[in-house]
Structures are given as C-alpha cells and as structure tokens.
XYZ file of C-alpha atoms in Angstrom:
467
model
C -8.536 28.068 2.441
C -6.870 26.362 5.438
C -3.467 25.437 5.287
C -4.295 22.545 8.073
C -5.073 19.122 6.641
C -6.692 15.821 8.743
C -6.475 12.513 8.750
C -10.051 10.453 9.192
C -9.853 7.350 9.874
C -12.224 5.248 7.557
C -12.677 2.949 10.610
C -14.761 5.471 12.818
C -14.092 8.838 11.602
C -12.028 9.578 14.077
C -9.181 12.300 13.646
C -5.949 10.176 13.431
C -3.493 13.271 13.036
C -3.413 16.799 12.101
C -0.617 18.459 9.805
C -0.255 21.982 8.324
C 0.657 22.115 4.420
C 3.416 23.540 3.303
C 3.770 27.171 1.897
C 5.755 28.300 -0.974
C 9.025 29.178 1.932
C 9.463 25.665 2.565
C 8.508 24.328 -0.959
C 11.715 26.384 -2.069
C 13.830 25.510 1.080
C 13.150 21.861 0.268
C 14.461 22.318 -3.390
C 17.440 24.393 -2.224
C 18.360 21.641 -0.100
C 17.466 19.001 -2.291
C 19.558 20.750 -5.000
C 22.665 21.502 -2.491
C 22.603 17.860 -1.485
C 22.492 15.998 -4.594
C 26.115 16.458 -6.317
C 27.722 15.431 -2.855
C 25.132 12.096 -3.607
C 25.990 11.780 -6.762
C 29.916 10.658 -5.838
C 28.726 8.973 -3.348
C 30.273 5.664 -4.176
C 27.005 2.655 -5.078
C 28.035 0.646 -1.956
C 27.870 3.487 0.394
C 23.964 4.295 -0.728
C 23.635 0.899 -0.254
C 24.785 0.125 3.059
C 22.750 3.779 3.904
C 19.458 2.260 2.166
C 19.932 -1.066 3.625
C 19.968 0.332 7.261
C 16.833 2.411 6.216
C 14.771 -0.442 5.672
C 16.551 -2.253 8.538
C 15.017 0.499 10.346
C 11.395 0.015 8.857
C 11.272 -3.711 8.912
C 11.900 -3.476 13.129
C 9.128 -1.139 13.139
C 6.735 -3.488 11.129
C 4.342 -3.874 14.129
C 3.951 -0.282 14.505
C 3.919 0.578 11.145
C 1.055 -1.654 10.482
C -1.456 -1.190 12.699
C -0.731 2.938 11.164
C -1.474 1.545 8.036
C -5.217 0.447 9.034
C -5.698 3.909 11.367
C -4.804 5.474 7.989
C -6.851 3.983 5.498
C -8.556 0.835 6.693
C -6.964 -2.487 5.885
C -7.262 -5.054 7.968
C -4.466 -5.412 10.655
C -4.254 -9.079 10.093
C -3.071 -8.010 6.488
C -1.442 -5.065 6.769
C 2.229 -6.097 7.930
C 2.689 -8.204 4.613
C 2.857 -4.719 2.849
C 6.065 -4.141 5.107
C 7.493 -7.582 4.320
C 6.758 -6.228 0.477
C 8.900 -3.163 1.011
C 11.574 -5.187 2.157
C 11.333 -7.415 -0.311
C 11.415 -4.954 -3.409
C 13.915 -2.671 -1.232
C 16.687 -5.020 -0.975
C 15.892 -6.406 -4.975
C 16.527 -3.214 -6.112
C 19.438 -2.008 -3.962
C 21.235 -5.467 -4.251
C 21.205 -5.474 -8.310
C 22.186 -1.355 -8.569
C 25.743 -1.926 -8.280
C 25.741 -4.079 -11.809
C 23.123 -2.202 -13.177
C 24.492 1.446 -12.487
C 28.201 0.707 -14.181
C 29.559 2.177 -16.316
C 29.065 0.747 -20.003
C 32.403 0.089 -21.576
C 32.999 -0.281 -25.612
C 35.210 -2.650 -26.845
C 37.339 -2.084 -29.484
C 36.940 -4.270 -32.518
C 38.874 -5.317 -35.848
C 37.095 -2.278 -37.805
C 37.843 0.410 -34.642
C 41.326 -0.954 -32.708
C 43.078 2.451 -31.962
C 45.337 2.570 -29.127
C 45.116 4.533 -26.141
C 41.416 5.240 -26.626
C 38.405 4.741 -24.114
C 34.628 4.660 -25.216
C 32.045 4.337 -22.043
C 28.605 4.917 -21.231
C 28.240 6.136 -17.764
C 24.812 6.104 -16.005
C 24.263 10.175 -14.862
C 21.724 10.904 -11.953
C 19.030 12.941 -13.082
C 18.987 15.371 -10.265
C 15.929 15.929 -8.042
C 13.344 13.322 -8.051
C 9.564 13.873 -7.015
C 7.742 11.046 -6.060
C 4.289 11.540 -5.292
C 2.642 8.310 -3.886
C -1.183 6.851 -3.145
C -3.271 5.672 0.006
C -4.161 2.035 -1.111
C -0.153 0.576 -0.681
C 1.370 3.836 1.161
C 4.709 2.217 1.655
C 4.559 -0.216 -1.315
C 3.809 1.963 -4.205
C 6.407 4.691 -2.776
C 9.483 2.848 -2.421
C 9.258 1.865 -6.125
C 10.355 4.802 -7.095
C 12.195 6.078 -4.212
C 15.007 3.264 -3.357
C 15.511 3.041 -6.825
C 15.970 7.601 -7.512
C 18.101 7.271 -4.324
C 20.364 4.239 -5.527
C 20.837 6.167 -8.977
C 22.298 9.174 -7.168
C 19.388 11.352 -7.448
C 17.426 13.631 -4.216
C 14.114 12.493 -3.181
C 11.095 15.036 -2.430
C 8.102 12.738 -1.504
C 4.770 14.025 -1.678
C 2.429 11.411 0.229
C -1.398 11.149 -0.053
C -2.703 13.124 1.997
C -4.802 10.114 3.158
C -1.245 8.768 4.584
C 1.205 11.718 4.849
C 2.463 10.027 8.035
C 3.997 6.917 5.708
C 6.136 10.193 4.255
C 7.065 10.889 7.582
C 8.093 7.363 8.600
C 10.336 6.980 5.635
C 11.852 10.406 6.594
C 12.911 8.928 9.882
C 14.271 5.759 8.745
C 16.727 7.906 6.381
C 17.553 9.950 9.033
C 18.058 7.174 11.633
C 20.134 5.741 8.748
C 22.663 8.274 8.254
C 21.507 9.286 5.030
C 22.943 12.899 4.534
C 20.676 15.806 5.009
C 18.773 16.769 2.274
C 19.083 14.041 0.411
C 15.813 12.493 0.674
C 13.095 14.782 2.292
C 8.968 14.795 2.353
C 6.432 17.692 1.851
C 2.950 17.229 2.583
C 1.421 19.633 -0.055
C -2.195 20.480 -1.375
C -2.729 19.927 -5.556
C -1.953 23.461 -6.411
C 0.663 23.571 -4.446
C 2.098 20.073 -5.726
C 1.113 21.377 -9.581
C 3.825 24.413 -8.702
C 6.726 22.306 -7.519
C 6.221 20.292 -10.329
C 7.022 23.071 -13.203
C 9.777 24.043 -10.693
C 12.655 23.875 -13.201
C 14.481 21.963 -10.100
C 12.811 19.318 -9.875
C 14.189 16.919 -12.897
C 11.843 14.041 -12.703
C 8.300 13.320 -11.425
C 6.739 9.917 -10.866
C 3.114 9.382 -9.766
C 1.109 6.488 -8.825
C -2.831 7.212 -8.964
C -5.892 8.092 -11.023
C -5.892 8.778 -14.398
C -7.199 12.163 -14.280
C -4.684 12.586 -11.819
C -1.664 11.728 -14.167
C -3.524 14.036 -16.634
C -3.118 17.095 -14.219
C 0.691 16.161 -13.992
C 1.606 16.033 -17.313
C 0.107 18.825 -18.094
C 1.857 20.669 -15.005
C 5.120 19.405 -16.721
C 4.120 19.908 -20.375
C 6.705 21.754 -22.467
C 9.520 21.351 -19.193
C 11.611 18.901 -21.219
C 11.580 16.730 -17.669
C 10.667 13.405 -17.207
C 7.385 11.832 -15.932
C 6.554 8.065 -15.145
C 2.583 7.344 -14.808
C 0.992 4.303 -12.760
C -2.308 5.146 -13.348
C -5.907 3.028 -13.452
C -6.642 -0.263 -14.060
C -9.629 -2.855 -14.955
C -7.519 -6.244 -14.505
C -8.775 -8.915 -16.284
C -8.681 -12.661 -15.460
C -9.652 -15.988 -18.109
C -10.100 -19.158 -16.755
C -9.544 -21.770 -19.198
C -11.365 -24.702 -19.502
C -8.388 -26.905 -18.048
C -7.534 -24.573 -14.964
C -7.039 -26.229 -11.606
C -10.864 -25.438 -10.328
C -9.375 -24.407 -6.367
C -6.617 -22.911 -7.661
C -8.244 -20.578 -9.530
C -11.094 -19.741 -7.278
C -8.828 -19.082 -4.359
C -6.352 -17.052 -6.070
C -8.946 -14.704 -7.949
C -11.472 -14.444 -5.191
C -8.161 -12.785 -2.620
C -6.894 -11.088 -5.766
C -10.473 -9.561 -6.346
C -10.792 -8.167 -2.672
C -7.994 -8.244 -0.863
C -7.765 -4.242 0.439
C -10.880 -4.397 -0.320
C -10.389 -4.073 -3.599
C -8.306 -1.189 -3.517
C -5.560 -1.843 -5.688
C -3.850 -1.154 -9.041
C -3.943 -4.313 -10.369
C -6.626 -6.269 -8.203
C -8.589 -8.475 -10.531
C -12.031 -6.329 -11.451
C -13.531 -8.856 -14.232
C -13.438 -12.213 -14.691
C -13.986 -14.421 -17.987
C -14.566 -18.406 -17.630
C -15.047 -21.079 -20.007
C -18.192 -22.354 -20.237
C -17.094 -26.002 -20.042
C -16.305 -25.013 -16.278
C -18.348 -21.847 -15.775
C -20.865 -23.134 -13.524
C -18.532 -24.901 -11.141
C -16.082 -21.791 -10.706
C -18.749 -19.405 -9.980
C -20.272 -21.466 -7.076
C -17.237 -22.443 -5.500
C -16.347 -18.695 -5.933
C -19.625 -17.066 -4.536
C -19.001 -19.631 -1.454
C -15.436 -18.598 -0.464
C -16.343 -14.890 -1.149
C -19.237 -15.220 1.593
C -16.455 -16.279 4.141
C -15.097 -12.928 4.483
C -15.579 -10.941 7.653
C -16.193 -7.776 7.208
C -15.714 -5.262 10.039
C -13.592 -3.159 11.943
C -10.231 -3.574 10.650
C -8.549 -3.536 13.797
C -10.121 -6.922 15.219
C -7.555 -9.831 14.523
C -10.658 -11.694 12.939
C -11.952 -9.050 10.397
C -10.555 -10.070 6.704
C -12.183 -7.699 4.877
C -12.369 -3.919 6.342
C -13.677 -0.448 5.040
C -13.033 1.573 2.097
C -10.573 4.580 2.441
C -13.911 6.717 2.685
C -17.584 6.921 1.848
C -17.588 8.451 -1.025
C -15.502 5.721 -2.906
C -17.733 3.193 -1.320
C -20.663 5.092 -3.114
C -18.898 5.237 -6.571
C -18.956 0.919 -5.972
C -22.809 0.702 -4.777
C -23.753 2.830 -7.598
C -21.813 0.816 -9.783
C -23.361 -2.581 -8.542
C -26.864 -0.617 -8.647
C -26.565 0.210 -11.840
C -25.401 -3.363 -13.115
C -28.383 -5.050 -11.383
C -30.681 -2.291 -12.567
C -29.771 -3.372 -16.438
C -30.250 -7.211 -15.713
C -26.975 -8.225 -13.655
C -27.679 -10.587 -10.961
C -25.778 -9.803 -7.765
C -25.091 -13.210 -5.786
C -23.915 -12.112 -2.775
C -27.026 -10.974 0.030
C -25.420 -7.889 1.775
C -27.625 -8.844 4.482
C -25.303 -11.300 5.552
C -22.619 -8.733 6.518
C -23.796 -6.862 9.672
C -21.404 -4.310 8.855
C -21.657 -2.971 5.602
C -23.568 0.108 6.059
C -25.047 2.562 3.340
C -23.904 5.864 3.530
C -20.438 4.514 4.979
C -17.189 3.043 3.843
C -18.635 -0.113 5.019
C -19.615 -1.809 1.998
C -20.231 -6.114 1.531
C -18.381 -7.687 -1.223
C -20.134 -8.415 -4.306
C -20.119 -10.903 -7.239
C -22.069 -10.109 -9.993
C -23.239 -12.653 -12.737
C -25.138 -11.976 -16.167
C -22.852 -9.135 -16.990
C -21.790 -7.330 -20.261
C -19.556 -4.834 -21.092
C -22.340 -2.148 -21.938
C -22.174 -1.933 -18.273
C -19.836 0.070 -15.765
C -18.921 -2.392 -13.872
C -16.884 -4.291 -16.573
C -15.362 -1.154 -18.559
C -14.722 1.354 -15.685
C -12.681 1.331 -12.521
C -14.193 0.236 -9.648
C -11.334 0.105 -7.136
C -13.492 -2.057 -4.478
C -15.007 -5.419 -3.534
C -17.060 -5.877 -6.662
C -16.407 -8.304 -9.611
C -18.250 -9.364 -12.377
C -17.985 -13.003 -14.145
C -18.650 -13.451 -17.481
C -19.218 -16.784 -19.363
C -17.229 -17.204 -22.667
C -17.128 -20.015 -25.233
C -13.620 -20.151 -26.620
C -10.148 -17.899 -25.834
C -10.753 -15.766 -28.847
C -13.991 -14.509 -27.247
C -11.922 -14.344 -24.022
C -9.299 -12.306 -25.371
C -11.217 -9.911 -27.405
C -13.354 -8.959 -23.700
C -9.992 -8.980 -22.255
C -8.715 -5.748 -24.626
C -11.734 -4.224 -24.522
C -11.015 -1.720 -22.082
C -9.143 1.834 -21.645
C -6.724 0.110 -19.523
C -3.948 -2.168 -19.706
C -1.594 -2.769 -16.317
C -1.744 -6.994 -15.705
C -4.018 -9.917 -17.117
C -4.069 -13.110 -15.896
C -4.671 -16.673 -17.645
C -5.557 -19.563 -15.534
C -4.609 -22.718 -17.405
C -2.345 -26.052 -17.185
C -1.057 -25.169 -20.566
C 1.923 -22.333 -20.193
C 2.468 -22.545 -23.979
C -1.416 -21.651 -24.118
C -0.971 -18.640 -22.039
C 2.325 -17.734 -23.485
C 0.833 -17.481 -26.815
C -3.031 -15.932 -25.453
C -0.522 -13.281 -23.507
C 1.229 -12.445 -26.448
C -2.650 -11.003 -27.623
C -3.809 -9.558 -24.361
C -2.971 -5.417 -24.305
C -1.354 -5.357 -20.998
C 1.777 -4.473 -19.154
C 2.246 -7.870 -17.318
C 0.769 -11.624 -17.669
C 0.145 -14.354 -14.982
C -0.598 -17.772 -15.139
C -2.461 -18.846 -12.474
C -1.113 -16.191 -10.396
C -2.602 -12.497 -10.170
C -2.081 -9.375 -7.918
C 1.130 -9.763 -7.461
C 4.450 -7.770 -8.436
C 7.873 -9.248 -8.899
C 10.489 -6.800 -8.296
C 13.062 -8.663 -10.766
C 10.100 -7.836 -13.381
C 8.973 -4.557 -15.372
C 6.061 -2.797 -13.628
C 4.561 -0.739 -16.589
C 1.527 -0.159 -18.081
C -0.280 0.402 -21.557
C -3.287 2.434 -22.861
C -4.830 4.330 -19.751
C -2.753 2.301 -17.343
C 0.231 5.170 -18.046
C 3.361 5.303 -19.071
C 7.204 4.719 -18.094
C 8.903 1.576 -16.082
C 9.386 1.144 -12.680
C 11.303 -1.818 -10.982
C 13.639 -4.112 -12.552
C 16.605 -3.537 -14.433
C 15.071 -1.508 -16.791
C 13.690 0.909 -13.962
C 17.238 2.167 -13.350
C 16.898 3.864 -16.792
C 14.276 6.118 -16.535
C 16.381 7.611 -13.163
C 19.316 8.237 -15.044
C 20.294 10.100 -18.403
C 23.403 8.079 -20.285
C 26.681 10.437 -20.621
C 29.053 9.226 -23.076
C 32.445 9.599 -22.758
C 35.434 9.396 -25.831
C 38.705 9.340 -24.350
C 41.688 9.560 -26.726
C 44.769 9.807 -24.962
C 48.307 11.168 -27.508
C-alpha cells in the first residue's frame, strides 16, 4: 500500500496537495517528544499557556482570508461561508482560554466546626493527564479540532493531532500558529496517519487520552483500539437532529432558521437539523414558505462569491443522500424540490440539489438514519406528545430544537426530548460557555464549558498536616 495520501478537491477533482503518511519512526519520535515536553508544560504557570494560546489564534484569525478559501479547496464549502468557521475558532478559543485560570485552581477544603485542626491543608488540585490525541473531521476542520485541543493544551497536557485526511493541511496550519506562537517544541505536534496506523498510536500506552469527532462506526473502531488501556476516550459521533415547530412559533423565524440550519455545509454537520416535525395548525404555511426559501439557494462552484450552497466532500457521500431521497420517494414520499432547477447538481458527482421531502414516516431512511447532506424531511404532527415521541425515536441524541413563544413550553418538552442540548428557536449552533455532549449513538464524554476541563485532567488530592 502507498504511504502517499491526496487531497481531491470536491470542487473539480483536482489534486489540492500531496503528503506522505507517517511510519512507525516518526509515530514514536512524536510520542517521545510529546512525552519529553509535557512535564516542562505542566509547570508552566495558566497565564503563560494563555498568553502562548492567545498569540496562536492571534496568528490564525490574521490568516482568516487564507485559511478560508483552504477550507473550500479542501472540502467544498462555499467561500462566502467559510471564514465564519474562523471567527468560530476564535470565538470558542478565547472562551475557553479566558475561563481556565478559575476553572484549573486548585480546590481548597475548608475546615469546619466538626474538622478545625490546626496547621492542616486539604486541596484538590487539577493534574494534566499527559498526552492528548485529538483526532478531528472534514465537515468543521478547524472548529471541531480546537474543542479539544485549546482546552488539552490549557490543562497542561501535549497535543498529537491526527487531521482527516480530507483536511490534513488544517493540522498543519495549527502547527504553525503554535510554532509562530512560541509554544515550546513538542508540545503540541500533528501526524497525518492512515487508520491502522492511527488504531496503533492509540493503544500506545503514551498516549493518555483520545478524543474523536466522527462516525459512529468510527468511534466504535476507537474504543475498541483503547479497550482494556484504562485511558480515557471522549466520542462526538452521529446525529439525526430533530426540530418541532409548535403551533405558536414565529412562522419566518422558524422557516429561516431551520431551512440554513438544514443545509448550511450542505448539510454536513453534526448537529444540522435532518427532520422536522410541525403542528398541524401551521403545517401547511411552514412548509411552503420553507420549500420557497430552500429554492433560493445557488448551488455551484464554491469558489464564486454568489454560490450559497456548494458540493459534498465527495461523490460517494452525495450517493448515500440520492439513494436516500430515492428510496423515500420510492415508498410514497413526495420530494418538493425539482432538481432540474439547479444546473449544477450532477448525478454521479458531489453536486447534488437540496431536497425537502413531504409525506414521510419513520419506516423510512431518511428520518431514522444519518444523512449528513441537503435533504430534510417534514412531518405533520397533531399535538407535542406525538412530537416528542418522533423526536426520541432515533439511535441518536446530540441537539433538538423547539420552536415556540412559550420558553416554559420548551423548558418542560426539553426536559422529555433524549438529547445532549435544547434550542428554542435557535438550532445549529454551539455555545462555548455550554456542554457539548451527546446521548445514545451521539457518543459519549463533554467537551467545552466548564465541565470540559474535567475530562483533561485527573483530580490529585492533597492532605497536608504540618507538626
């Protein structure tokens, strides 16, 4: 098998770069000086990797232009879009940096009535894991990656980053905005690996901690890589977002918020909105006014400042989607959107028309299984406990959103819903101040947040009793 891997651009095919893999010598040499790195890290004082970090993504956000238009080369967003992901680096960068110093402290006990001895100290103190390996996705290259890796490096950890191979440069760009930062050698590096290869570093008793962003048969593989290691692992996996309108949501509201956070990237994202359930009080009225704006989308090459909706990463994942949308139509969906009317989409290509599909169930695919592209399907429900019982049918569980005027409504409807995160009247979206997690199929562990500090450290207590 070669060890050379390239890039193809889902715009034209075209080669967009050309990188050999890494062999077992520089696997190890990363680990060595990963390892060697990491206890000089670990004193390094919460300020200092947070001036280093900050210059990092001073670094990246100055190089937004160029970084973006990479982005599309690499897997096919529209340029228009893509420097928003950039601003979202930035933004979740500097969240997470900016709270460390409060979260990271040390945990002091205070004596009581029942325990008041003199001269004694009780903390908790916050202990680096080690070596952290992030491997990251295509669909948000830089978004999905710095999740885990500001946070690992702001906990006093070493990163190894494992890109897609779809977007190994994004590894390298982070690599150079360390360097350019000052951050100390060895301390965060990159390795662009194949999945045997990646499987092997993984049970490398090294490497402490392992978080993945991807498919679910992809988090399968790396726990079971891991199983029995005693090490950590933190899963974003699939999703199959769903969305209720209620019967009192703000009509434009809803229809322009769902139809962008049904196809923006195409579709390509963890927690785009892939099924949609509407009252019927209002059904009618929403799915008109949402067939109309989806049928202002341009699709085309990605690269043209007037193209809003561009390519999938590659052909085949376009075919998984027509097959879907095939399959729904064959078994009495009605697709409302005439292909026709994009020039561009192309069988056979990763040019591929959005789609809204009507008259659905969930005895098809295209309500219970991942699409990961521009297709939705609306269904018509009567009341929210119809709503919410469609809503948990499904493997997966990341966000859900409710679209309502009533937030005690979707307060209490979210408290049903089996998900990691609920809207109102907002979907697609991540807040770095919340939890990103996941139920069901959707994965495991908690990224972001306070709370994502504490699956990158291991709590060390310390009882101090001085004589």
């Amino acid at each position: 098998m070669s060890n050379n891997i390239q890039i193809v651009s889902p715009i034209d095919g075209s080669i967009v770069a050309q990188r050999k893999l890494a062999g077992e010598a520089e696997m190890l040499t990363a680990i060595n000086a990963a390892d060697t790195a990491r206890t000089a890290w670990k004193h390094t004082s919460v300020q200092q990797r947070a001036e280093l970090c900050h210059k990092a993504v001073d670094i990246m956000r100055d190089n937004a232009a160029e970084l973006a238009v990479e982005i599309t080369r690499l897997m096919g967003r529209p340029v228009v879009h893509s420097p928003g992901e950039i601003r979202g680096l930035e933004q979740r960068a500097r969240y997470m940096i900016d709270i460390a110093g409060q979260e990271l402290a040390d945990i002091q006990i205070k004596a009581d009535e029942t325990d008041n001895k003199p001269g004694l100290t009780r903390l908790i103190r916050h202990e680096p894991l080690g070596i952290v390996l992030v491997l990251a996705p295509w669909n948000y290259p830089y978004l999905t990656a710095v999740n885990s890796i500001i946070p690992a490096l702001m906990a006093g950890n070493s990163v190894i980053l494992k890109h897609s191979t779809q977007t190994l440069l994004c590894a390298e760009r982070f690599h150079q905005a360390f360097i350019e930062a000052g951050l100390p050698a060895g301390v965060f590096q990159y390795l662009h690996l194949d999945h045997e290869s990646t499987s092997k570093l993984i049970k490398n008793s090294a490497i402490n901690f392992v978080s993945f962003t991807g498919s679910v048969n992809g988090g399968k593989s790396i726990e079971l890589a891991a199983a029995g290691l005693f090490k950590g692992v933190a899963l974003e996996l699939g999703g199959k977002d769903p969305a209720y309108v209620m019967s009192d949501a703000d009509l434009e509201h809803s229809v322009e918020n769902l139809v962008d956070g049904a196809f923006f990237n195409s579709g390509q994202s963890c927690c785009a909105v892939e099924r949609i359930y509407v009252h019927a009080d209002i059904y009618d009225p929403f799915v008109e006014q949402f067939v109309e704006t989806v049928k202002q989308y341009r699709l085309g090459n990605p690269l043209h400042a007037d193209t809003t909706l561009g390519p999938m990463v590659n052909a085949r994942a376009a075919e998984h989607v027509r097959e879907q949308i095939k399959q729904a139509v064959a078994s009495g969906a009605k697709a409302c959107i005439d292909e026709e009317q994009f020039a561009a989409n192309q069988p056979g290509t990763s040019y591929l028309a959005p789609q809204v599909l009507v008259d659905v169930n969930h005895e098809m695919a295209v309500m219970k299984q991942e699409s990961f592209g521009p297709v939705v399907g609306i269904m018509k429900v009567s009341n929210d406990a119809e709503a919410i019982e469609l809503m948990n049918d499904s493997e997966y569980g990341l966000t859900a959103s409710i679209w309502t005027r009533d937030e005690t409504s979707a307060a209490e409807l979210g408290a049903q819903i089996q998900t990691g995160t609920v809207y109102m009247n907002r979907c697609d979206y991540l807040d770095p101040a919340l939890a990103w997690v996941g139920v069901k199929n959707s994965g495991r562990g908690c990224s972001l947040s306070a709370l994502g500090y504490q699956q990158l450290t291991r709590p060390k207590s310390y009882y101090l009793k001085n004589i």
